[in-house]
Tab-separated table of C-alpha atoms in Angstrom:
chain	number	residue	atom	x	y	z
K	12	UNK	CA	-26.323	0.604	-1.669
K	13	UNK	CA	-26.603	3.134	1.062
K	14	UNK	CA	-24.219	5.962	1.150
K	15	UNK	CA	-22.089	6.276	4.296
K	16	UNK	CA	-21.436	10.108	3.556
K	17	UNK	CA	-22.586	12.517	1.073
K	18	UNK	CA	-22.504	16.294	0.051
K	19	UNK	CA	-24.365	18.263	-2.512
K	20	UNK	CA	-23.303	21.626	-3.906
K	21	UNK	CA	-25.031	23.836	-6.381
K	22	UNK	CA	-23.335	26.538	-8.421
K	23	UNK	CA	-23.842	28.871	-11.447
K	24	UNK	CA	-22.559	27.594	-14.840
K	25	UNK	CA	-19.739	30.193	-14.838
K	26	UNK	CA	-16.376	28.785	-16.123
K	27	UNK	CA	-14.618	29.959	-12.850
K	28	UNK	CA	-16.811	27.419	-10.971
K	29	UNK	CA	-15.037	24.422	-12.816
K	30	UNK	CA	-12.044	24.847	-10.430
K	31	UNK	CA	-14.350	25.167	-7.459
K	32	UNK	CA	-16.115	21.931	-8.389
K	33	UNK	CA	-12.675	20.248	-8.742
K	34	UNK	CA	-11.692	21.444	-5.270
K	35	UNK	CA	-14.843	20.299	-3.662
K	36	UNK	CA	-14.503	16.859	-5.280
K	37	UNK	CA	-10.871	16.564	-4.187
K	38	UNK	CA	-11.672	17.550	-0.610
K	39	UNK	CA	-14.536	15.086	-0.351
K	40	UNK	CA	-12.460	12.311	-1.941
K	41	UNK	CA	-9.549	12.897	0.405
K	42	UNK	CA	-11.531	11.279	3.231
K	43	UNK	CA	-11.074	7.973	1.401
K	44	UNK	CA	-7.129	8.444	1.423
K	45	UNK	CA	-6.670	8.317	-2.393
K	46	UNK	CA	-3.346	8.176	-4.130
K	47	UNK	CA	-2.310	11.286	-5.837
K	48	UNK	CA	-2.944	9.591	-9.156
K	49	UNK	CA	-6.510	8.674	-8.111
K	50	UNK	CA	-7.046	12.240	-6.854
K	51	UNK	CA	-5.784	13.579	-10.265
K	52	UNK	CA	-8.148	11.150	-12.043
K	53	UNK	CA	-11.102	12.336	-10.016
K	54	UNK	CA	-10.397	16.022	-10.605
K	55	UNK	CA	-9.921	15.533	-14.286
K	56	UNK	CA	-13.275	13.633	-14.664
K	57	UNK	CA	-15.015	16.335	-12.606
K	58	UNK	CA	-13.435	19.026	-14.675
K	59	UNK	CA	-14.785	17.367	-17.944
K	60	UNK	CA	-18.292	16.810	-16.559
K	61	UNK	CA	-18.687	20.344	-15.182
K	62	UNK	CA	-17.123	21.844	-18.335
K	63	UNK	CA	-19.634	19.877	-20.501
K	64	UNK	CA	-22.529	21.319	-18.402
K	65	UNK	CA	-21.068	24.904	-18.709
K	66	UNK	CA	-20.468	24.768	-22.420
K	67	UNK	CA	-23.220	22.520	-23.700
K	68	UNK	CA	-26.166	22.689	-21.274
K	69	UNK	CA	-26.262	26.376	-21.116
K	70	UNK	CA	-24.811	27.627	-24.451
K	71	UNK	CA	-26.438	31.144	-24.344
K	72	UNK	CA	-27.211	31.708	-20.733
K	73	UNK	CA	-26.215	30.941	-17.244
K	74	UNK	CA	-27.810	28.037	-15.304
K	75	UNK	CA	-27.584	25.848	-12.250
K	76	UNK	CA	-25.282	22.846	-11.894
K	77	UNK	CA	-25.752	20.549	-9.004
K	78	UNK	CA	-22.982	18.183	-8.034
K	79	UNK	CA	-23.679	15.347	-5.641
K	80	UNK	CA	-20.807	13.356	-4.220
K	81	UNK	CA	-21.301	10.085	-2.171
K	82	UNK	CA	-19.172	7.578	-0.482
K	83	UNK	CA	-20.008	3.851	-0.185
K	84	UNK	CA	-18.436	1.082	1.713
K	85	UNK	CA	-15.382	-0.422	-0.013
K	86	UNK	CA	-13.848	2.913	-0.924
K	87	UNK	CA	-16.374	3.676	-3.667
K	88	UNK	CA	-16.743	7.267	-4.626
K	89	UNK	CA	-19.832	8.448	-6.727
K	90	UNK	CA	-20.002	11.799	-8.303
K	91	UNK	CA	-23.080	13.083	-10.090
K	92	UNK	CA	-23.121	16.347	-12.074
K	93	UNK	CA	-26.482	17.443	-13.079
K	94	UNK	CA	-27.880	20.348	-14.984
K	95	UNK	CA	-31.266	21.562	-16.146
K	96	UNK	CA	-30.102	22.697	-19.566
K	97	UNK	CA	-30.842	21.900	-23.108
K	98	UNK	CA	-30.186	18.143	-22.894
K	99	UNK	CA	-28.581	15.728	-25.213
K	100	UNK	CA	-30.755	14.430	-28.103
K	101	UNK	CA	-28.553	11.310	-28.793
K	102	UNK	CA	-26.412	10.294	-25.779
K	103	UNK	CA	-24.761	7.415	-27.718
K	104	UNK	CA	-23.658	9.789	-30.471
K	105	UNK	CA	-22.506	12.404	-27.899
K	106	UNK	CA	-20.275	9.702	-26.230
K	107	UNK	CA	-18.560	8.942	-29.477
K	108	UNK	CA	-14.986	10.131	-29.306
K	109	UNK	CA	-14.360	13.419	-31.283
K	110	UNK	CA	-18.069	14.183	-31.523
K	111	UNK	CA	-18.838	17.708	-30.333
K	112	UNK	CA	-21.478	20.428	-30.679
K	113	UNK	CA	-19.166	22.915	-29.105
K	114	UNK	CA	-17.350	24.291	-32.135
K	115	UNK	CA	-13.736	24.023	-33.367
K	116	UNK	CA	-12.271	24.814	-29.949
K	117	UNK	CA	-13.801	21.679	-28.420
K	118	UNK	CA	-12.148	18.183	-28.743
K	119	UNK	CA	-15.200	16.072	-28.278
K	120	UNK	CA	-13.315	13.822	-25.855
K	121	UNK	CA	-15.100	14.720	-22.523
K	122	UNK	CA	-17.079	11.590	-22.119
K	123	UNK	CA	-14.116	9.438	-23.219
K	124	UNK	CA	-11.871	11.163	-20.736
K	125	UNK	CA	-14.483	10.659	-17.886
K	126	UNK	CA	-14.844	6.973	-18.895
K	127	UNK	CA	-11.066	6.458	-18.893
K	128	UNK	CA	-10.408	8.061	-15.474
K	129	UNK	CA	-13.277	6.495	-13.612
K	130	UNK	CA	-14.533	2.903	-13.229
K	131	UNK	CA	-18.157	3.601	-14.315
K	132	UNK	CA	-19.962	6.329	-16.228
K	133	UNK	CA	-23.640	6.729	-16.712
K	134	UNK	CA	-25.299	9.450	-18.776
K	135	UNK	CA	-29.016	10.179	-18.692
K	136	UNK	CA	-30.411	13.115	-20.564
K	137	UNK	CA	-33.807	14.483	-21.673
K	138	UNK	CA	-33.817	17.180	-24.414
K	139	UNK	CA	-35.040	20.487	-22.940
K	140	UNK	CA	-34.848	19.176	-19.384
K	141	UNK	CA	-31.134	18.544	-18.696
K	142	UNK	CA	-28.485	16.003	-18.223
K	143	UNK	CA	-27.218	13.885	-15.245
K	144	UNK	CA	-23.721	12.373	-15.541
K	145	UNK	CA	-22.893	9.806	-12.798
K	146	UNK	CA	-19.332	8.605	-12.386
K	147	UNK	CA	-18.011	6.031	-9.961
K	148	UNK	CA	-14.469	5.130	-8.916
K	149	UNK	CA	-13.293	2.563	-6.431
K	150	UNK	CA	-10.299	3.675	-4.575
K	151	UNK	CA	-7.509	1.131	-3.789
K	152	UNK	CA	-7.077	0.359	-0.124
K	153	UNK	CA	-3.896	1.763	1.189
K	154	UNK	CA	-1.551	-0.501	3.110
K	155	UNK	CA	-1.983	-0.019	6.836
K	156	UNK	CA	-5.122	2.066	6.386
K	157	UNK	CA	-7.864	1.517	8.927
K	158	UNK	CA	-10.824	-0.598	7.427
């Protein structure tokens, strides 16, 4: 599938940039005329993906996070959050609800939340080289919206 529009942003793994990433995703998704609920779902999923990269990919240093957003025909939005951090040794285990390597203050629900708010979630990771989280959501066509 060929994207009809896309944008890529890169930012440092500072916690303040989680809000920036949410804003970028919301602005880009707004072109697809989402409902407020759809927009909230997108922002929550982006927040989880970026927070995972900040907390887990770079536990003891700052690093680079790249977020790529693409739109496809049919109202499909794809968001990829990629880091070059420590990677995930066992992706299946990391996707298990309540599993975390982030200490007591982390719930271990990040991937579960992403999966519940988006239509598709793909996680690829290589220990020592980083992780790419790709999420997709098909936005419902609005009544009277141009096709």
